[in-house]
Amino acid sequence: MPMDPALRPASTSRPPAHKVVVLALDGVYPFELGIPHRVLGSAEGRYDVVTASVDGQAVRTDADLTVTPGHGPEVLAEAETVVIPPYTVPAASTGVPDPRALAALSRVRPGTRLVSICTGAFLLAAAGLLDGRRATTHWALTDRFRELFPRVELDPGVLFVDHGDVLTAAGAASGIDVCLHLVRLDHGTEVAGQVARSCVVPPYRDGGQAQYIERPVPSVSDIGTGPTRDWALQRLELPTSLAEMAAHAAMSTRTFTRRFQEETGLSPGRWLTQQRLRRARHLLESSDLPVERVAHEVGFATATSLRRHLAAEAGVAPSAYRRTFRAAGPGPTTTKHRPATASTPRR
């Protein structure tokens, strides 16, 4: 006798994979071209990542090789997220290497999430998608970008900027950062951490972290502030002052602060706050601890302090943050677009 459908257990199968299309343009950089496949493709089937060119033909890279994407521009109409990796931008160009690139981009459906890495922002800007918005690209291209796209609020000092529907990242490794950021937004810190471990990369670098840090190569005897950062992370729930950190590093507070800034791009206080928020987000997503307990576990003096810092960083209260990611469950197939004021990483 067939089982009554009402008595059948609820399906635990995962929703369909989120469709990601990587648009490879002429002069594409091979390293960054592979980042979405490597990072998003490590999320255990949560993303379906494919590559397209403007005509379905082979694409010349900026190295001594060509690549042949598996798709033409028509696949862009199926995308839920489109990633534009960097490409060579000639000094005398308008920033778009091929007029067909804009035509290809026009196939993208309204509401599709757009992500650029490095010079990929030039294509988004040429399409008018960044006008009046804060965005970033590689710091070395600042003057060229501003000359071509004066309507864009360029911030060359950060790793990436997230407006929810449009994200722009700086060069090379920041492409990894922004892809991990997408995984964390879509599926939470647990999955993002698993992906980071699979790719053997740090699980999180704040988008507002300095893009370029002027720092000499340390000598063999120069151990820096790394051991003190590890020490602080091991006791994150405890109050830690600048003087204590400097004493642990056997430096004066002035020298320690300077060295810390050189090595991380952040002040010691800002770095500590970021680490506490990172752990707080993890606890909010992965536990049922009350907000007051979460605040205590990560070193904030009060729940009010946690609420204030999380609101400044993510634009939401702890309870709202928990509801958002708990509602995501094992992984949604689409990302809710958030207002820029709530999602743009801050320095």
Coordinates of C-alpha atoms in Angstrom, one line a residue:
M1 CA 0.0 0.0 0.0
P2 CA 1.5 3.4 -1.0
M3 CA 2.5 5.6 1.9
D4 CA 0.3 8.6 2.5
P5 CA 2.2 11.6 1.1
A6 CA 1.4 13.5 4.3
L7 CA 3.3 10.9 6.3
R8 CA 6.4 11.0 4.2
P9 CA 9.5 12.6 5.7
A10 CA 10.3 16.1 4.5
S11 CA 13.0 16.2 1.8
T12 CA 16.5 17.1 2.9
S13 CA 17.9 17.4 -0.6
R14 CA 19.8 20.6 -1.3
P15 CA 18.2 23.3 -3.5
P16 CA 19.5 23.6 -7.1
A17 CA 23.0 25.1 -7.4
H18 CA 23.3 28.9 -7.7
K19 CA 24.3 29.6 -11.4
V20 CA 27.5 31.6 -11.7
V21 CA 28.9 32.8 -15.1
V22 CA 32.4 34.0 -15.4
L23 CA 32.8 36.3 -18.4
A24 CA 36.3 36.0 -19.9
L25 CA 37.3 39.0 -22.0
D26 CA 40.2 39.4 -24.4
G27 CA 43.4 39.8 -22.4
V28 CA 42.0 38.1 -19.3
Y29 CA 44.3 37.3 -16.5
P30 CA 44.5 33.5 -16.1
F31 CA 45.0 33.5 -12.3
E32 CA 41.9 35.6 -11.5
L33 CA 39.9 33.8 -14.2
G34 CA 40.2 30.6 -12.2
I35 CA 39.4 32.1 -8.8
P36 CA 35.6 31.8 -9.0
H37 CA 35.9 28.1 -10.1
R38 CA 38.4 27.3 -7.4
V39 CA 36.6 29.1 -4.5
L40 CA 32.9 28.8 -5.3
G41 CA 33.5 25.4 -6.9
S42 CA 34.8 24.2 -3.5
A43 CA 31.4 24.7 -1.8
E44 CA 30.3 21.1 -2.3
G45 CA 27.9 21.7 -5.2
R46 CA 26.2 24.9 -4.0
Y47 CA 27.4 26.8 -7.0
D48 CA 27.3 25.8 -10.7
V49 CA 30.2 27.8 -12.2
V50 CA 30.7 28.1 -15.9
T51 CA 32.8 30.3 -18.2
A52 CA 31.6 32.3 -21.2
S53 CA 33.2 34.5 -23.8
V54 CA 31.6 37.3 -25.9
D55 CA 31.3 35.0 -28.9
G56 CA 31.8 31.5 -27.6
Q57 CA 35.3 31.3 -29.1
A58 CA 38.7 31.0 -27.6
V59 CA 40.0 34.0 -25.6
R60 CA 43.5 35.3 -25.6
T61 CA 44.9 35.8 -22.1
D62 CA 47.6 38.3 -21.0
A63 CA 50.0 35.3 -20.8
D64 CA 51.3 33.1 -23.6
L65 CA 48.2 31.0 -23.8
T66 CA 44.6 31.1 -24.8
V67 CA 41.5 29.6 -23.1
T68 CA 38.4 28.2 -24.7
P69 CA 35.3 28.8 -22.5
G70 CA 32.6 26.3 -22.7
H71 CA 29.8 28.8 -23.4
G72 CA 28.9 31.9 -25.4
P73 CA 27.2 35.1 -24.2
E74 CA 23.7 33.5 -24.3
V75 CA 24.4 31.7 -21.0
L76 CA 24.6 35.1 -19.2
A77 CA 20.8 35.2 -19.4
E78 CA 20.7 32.2 -17.1
A79 CA 23.1 33.6 -14.5
E80 CA 22.2 34.4 -10.9
T81 CA 25.7 35.8 -10.4
V82 CA 28.1 37.1 -13.1
V83 CA 31.8 37.5 -12.3
I84 CA 34.1 39.6 -14.5
P85 CA 37.8 38.8 -14.0
P86 CA 40.4 41.3 -14.9
Y87 CA 41.7 41.9 -18.4
T88 CA 44.4 44.1 -20.0
V89 CA 43.3 47.7 -20.3
P90 CA 45.4 49.5 -23.0
A91 CA 46.5 53.0 -22.0
A92 CA 44.6 54.6 -24.9
S93 CA 41.4 52.6 -24.5
T94 CA 38.0 53.4 -23.0
G95 CA 38.4 50.5 -20.6
V96 CA 36.4 48.0 -22.6
P97 CA 38.6 45.7 -24.8
D98 CA 35.8 44.6 -27.1
P99 CA 32.5 46.4 -27.9
R100 CA 30.9 43.0 -27.8
A101 CA 31.6 42.9 -24.1
L102 CA 28.9 45.5 -23.4
A103 CA 26.5 43.7 -25.7
A104 CA 27.2 40.5 -23.8
L105 CA 26.6 42.2 -20.4
S106 CA 23.2 43.5 -21.7
R107 CA 22.0 39.9 -21.7
V108 CA 22.2 39.8 -17.9
R109 CA 18.7 39.7 -16.3
P110 CA 17.7 42.5 -13.9
G111 CA 18.5 41.5 -10.3
T112 CA 21.5 39.4 -11.2
R113 CA 24.4 39.9 -8.8
L114 CA 27.4 41.4 -10.6
V115 CA 31.0 41.0 -9.3
S116 CA 34.2 42.5 -10.8
I117 CA 37.8 41.7 -9.9
C118 CA 40.5 44.3 -10.5
T119 CA 40.0 45.8 -14.0
G120 CA 36.7 44.0 -14.4
A121 CA 35.3 47.2 -12.7
F122 CA 36.2 49.1 -15.9
L123 CA 33.5 47.1 -17.8
L124 CA 30.9 47.7 -15.1
A125 CA 31.8 51.4 -15.1
A126 CA 31.6 51.6 -18.9
A127 CA 28.1 50.1 -18.7
G128 CA 27.1 52.8 -16.3
L129 CA 26.5 50.3 -13.5
L130 CA 28.8 52.1 -11.0
D131 CA 27.7 55.7 -11.6
G132 CA 27.2 57.4 -8.3
R133 CA 28.4 54.4 -6.4
R134 CA 31.4 53.6 -4.3
A135 CA 33.7 51.0 -6.0
T136 CA 37.2 49.8 -6.1
T137 CA 39.8 48.5 -8.5
H138 CA 43.6 47.9 -8.4
W139 CA 45.3 50.8 -6.6
A140 CA 47.8 51.2 -9.5
L141 CA 44.9 52.0 -11.9
T142 CA 43.4 54.8 -9.8
D143 CA 44.3 57.8 -12.0
R144 CA 43.3 55.9 -15.2
F145 CA 39.9 54.8 -13.8
R146 CA 39.1 58.3 -12.4
E147 CA 39.9 59.8 -15.8
L148 CA 37.6 57.5 -17.6
F149 CA 34.8 57.3 -15.1
P150 CA 34.5 60.5 -13.0
R151 CA 30.9 59.6 -11.9
V152 CA 32.1 56.6 -9.9
E153 CA 33.2 57.2 -6.3
L154 CA 36.4 55.2 -6.5
D155 CA 38.0 54.0 -3.3
P156 CA 41.4 52.4 -4.1
G157 CA 42.3 51.8 -0.5
V158 CA 40.0 48.8 0.2
L159 CA 40.0 45.1 -0.8
F160 CA 36.4 45.1 -2.0
V161 CA 33.1 47.0 -1.8
D162 CA 29.7 45.3 -1.5
H163 CA 26.5 47.0 -2.6
G164 CA 24.5 43.8 -2.5
D165 CA 23.7 43.7 -6.2
V166 CA 27.1 44.9 -7.4
L167 CA 30.5 44.0 -5.8
T168 CA 33.9 45.3 -6.9
A169 CA 37.2 43.9 -5.7
A170 CA 40.8 45.0 -6.0
G171 CA 43.6 43.0 -7.7
A172 CA 44.7 39.3 -7.5
A173 CA 44.1 37.8 -4.1
S174 CA 41.2 40.2 -3.3
G175 CA 39.3 38.1 -5.9
I176 CA 39.6 35.2 -3.4
D177 CA 38.4 37.5 -0.6
V178 CA 35.3 38.6 -2.5
C179 CA 34.4 35.0 -3.5
L180 CA 34.8 33.8 0.1
H181 CA 32.6 36.8 1.0
L182 CA 29.9 35.6 -1.4
V183 CA 30.0 32.1 0.2
R184 CA 29.7 33.6 3.7
L185 CA 26.8 35.8 2.6
D186 CA 25.0 33.0 0.9
H187 CA 25.8 30.1 3.2
G188 CA 27.3 31.4 6.5
T189 CA 30.7 31.3 8.1
E190 CA 30.8 27.5 8.6
V191 CA 30.6 26.8 4.8
A192 CA 32.9 29.7 4.1
G193 CA 35.4 28.3 6.5
Q194 CA 35.3 24.9 4.9
V195 CA 35.9 26.4 1.5
A196 CA 38.8 28.4 2.8
R197 CA 40.4 25.3 4.3
S198 CA 39.9 23.5 1.0
C199 CA 41.6 26.3 -0.8
V200 CA 44.3 26.7 1.9
V201 CA 43.6 30.5 2.3
P202 CA 42.6 32.7 5.2
P203 CA 38.8 32.5 5.8
Y204 CA 38.2 36.2 6.1
R205 CA 39.8 39.5 5.3
D206 CA 37.5 42.5 5.9
G207 CA 36.7 44.4 2.7
G208 CA 37.7 47.6 4.3
Q209 CA 41.2 46.3 5.0
A210 CA 44.0 48.3 3.3
Q211 CA 44.6 47.2 -0.3
Y212 CA 48.2 48.1 -0.4
I213 CA 50.5 48.2 2.6
E214 CA 53.9 49.8 2.2
R215 CA 56.1 47.4 4.1
P216 CA 59.8 46.3 3.8
V217 CA 60.6 42.7 3.7
P218 CA 61.4 41.7 7.4
S219 CA 64.8 40.3 8.4
V220 CA 65.1 36.7 9.7
S221 CA 65.3 38.0 13.3
D222 CA 62.3 40.3 12.8
I223 CA 59.4 38.3 14.2
G224 CA 56.9 41.2 14.1
T225 CA 53.6 41.4 15.8
G226 CA 52.3 38.0 14.6
P227 CA 52.9 36.1 17.9
T228 CA 51.1 38.8 19.8
R229 CA 48.1 38.6 17.4
D230 CA 48.0 34.8 18.0
W231 CA 48.2 35.4 21.7
A232 CA 45.3 38.0 21.6
L233 CA 43.1 35.6 19.6
Q234 CA 43.6 32.8 22.2
R235 CA 42.2 35.1 24.9
L236 CA 39.8 37.1 22.8
E237 CA 37.1 36.9 25.5
L238 CA 39.3 38.9 27.9
P239 CA 39.9 42.7 27.9
T240 CA 43.2 43.4 26.1
S241 CA 44.8 46.8 26.2
L242 CA 47.3 48.3 23.8
A243 CA 49.8 48.4 26.6
E244 CA 49.4 44.6 27.3
M245 CA 49.8 43.8 23.6
A246 CA 52.9 46.0 23.4
A247 CA 54.3 44.4 26.5
H248 CA 53.7 40.9 25.1
A249 CA 55.6 41.9 21.9
A250 CA 58.4 43.4 24.1
M251 CA 58.0 46.8 22.3
S252 CA 57.0 50.3 23.3
T253 CA 53.4 51.1 22.6
R254 CA 54.5 53.6 19.9
T255 CA 56.7 51.0 18.1
F256 CA 54.1 48.3 18.5
T257 CA 51.4 50.4 17.0
R258 CA 53.5 51.4 14.1
R259 CA 54.6 47.9 13.4
F260 CA 51.1 46.5 13.8
Q261 CA 49.8 49.1 11.3
E262 CA 52.6 48.2 8.8
E263 CA 51.8 44.5 9.0
T264 CA 48.0 44.5 9.0
G265 CA 47.0 47.9 7.7
L266 CA 44.9 48.3 10.8
S267 CA 45.3 49.8 14.3
P268 CA 45.5 47.3 17.1
G269 CA 42.1 48.4 18.4
R270 CA 40.4 48.1 15.0
W271 CA 42.0 44.7 14.4
L272 CA 40.7 43.4 17.8
T273 CA 37.2 44.7 17.1
Q274 CA 37.2 42.9 13.7
Q275 CA 38.3 39.7 15.3
R276 CA 35.6 39.9 18.0
L277 CA 33.0 40.6 15.4
R278 CA 34.2 37.8 13.2
R279 CA 33.8 35.3 16.1
A280 CA 30.5 36.9 17.1
R281 CA 29.1 36.3 13.6
H282 CA 30.2 32.7 13.8
L283 CA 28.5 32.2 17.2
L284 CA 25.3 33.9 16.0
E285 CA 25.1 31.6 13.0
S286 CA 26.2 28.4 14.6
S287 CA 24.8 28.5 18.2
D288 CA 21.7 29.4 20.2
L289 CA 23.6 31.4 22.7
P290 CA 21.8 34.6 23.9
V291 CA 23.2 37.8 22.5
E292 CA 24.5 38.8 26.0
R293 CA 26.4 35.5 26.2
V294 CA 27.8 35.9 22.7
A295 CA 29.1 39.4 23.6
H296 CA 30.8 37.9 26.7
E297 CA 32.4 35.1 24.7
V298 CA 34.0 37.4 22.2
G299 CA 35.2 40.1 24.6
F300 CA 32.7 42.9 24.3
A301 CA 31.9 44.4 27.6
T302 CA 28.1 44.4 27.1
A303 CA 25.5 43.2 24.6
T304 CA 24.9 46.9 23.8
S305 CA 28.6 47.2 22.7
L306 CA 28.2 44.2 20.4
R307 CA 25.0 45.6 18.9
R308 CA 26.7 48.9 18.3
H309 CA 29.8 47.5 16.6
L310 CA 27.8 44.9 14.5
A311 CA 25.4 47.7 13.3
A312 CA 28.4 49.8 12.3
E313 CA 30.0 46.9 10.5
A314 CA 27.0 45.1 8.9
G315 CA 24.1 47.5 9.3
V316 CA 22.0 45.0 11.3
A317 CA 21.4 44.0 14.9
P318 CA 22.6 40.6 16.2
S319 CA 19.1 39.2 16.3
A320 CA 18.5 40.2 12.7
Y321 CA 21.8 38.9 11.6
R322 CA 21.0 35.5 13.3
R323 CA 17.6 35.3 11.7
T324 CA 19.0 36.1 8.2
F325 CA 21.7 33.3 8.3
R326 CA 19.6 30.8 10.3
A327 CA 16.9 31.3 7.6
A328 CA 19.5 30.5 5.0
G329 CA 19.7 27.0 6.4
P330 CA 22.0 24.7 4.4
G331 CA 22.3 27.2 1.7
P332 CA 20.0 29.4 -0.4
T333 CA 20.3 29.5 -4.2
T334 CA 19.9 33.3 -4.4
T335 CA 21.3 36.2 -2.4
K336 CA 19.0 38.8 -0.9
H337 CA 20.3 42.2 -2.1
R338 CA 21.1 44.5 0.7
P339 CA 21.2 48.3 0.8
A340 CA 24.8 49.6 0.4
T341 CA 24.7 51.3 3.7
A342 CA 24.2 47.9 5.4
S343 CA 26.6 45.9 3.4
T344 CA 29.5 48.0 2.3
P345 CA 32.5 47.1 4.4
R346 CA 33.9 50.0 6.3
R347 CA 37.4 51.0 7.1

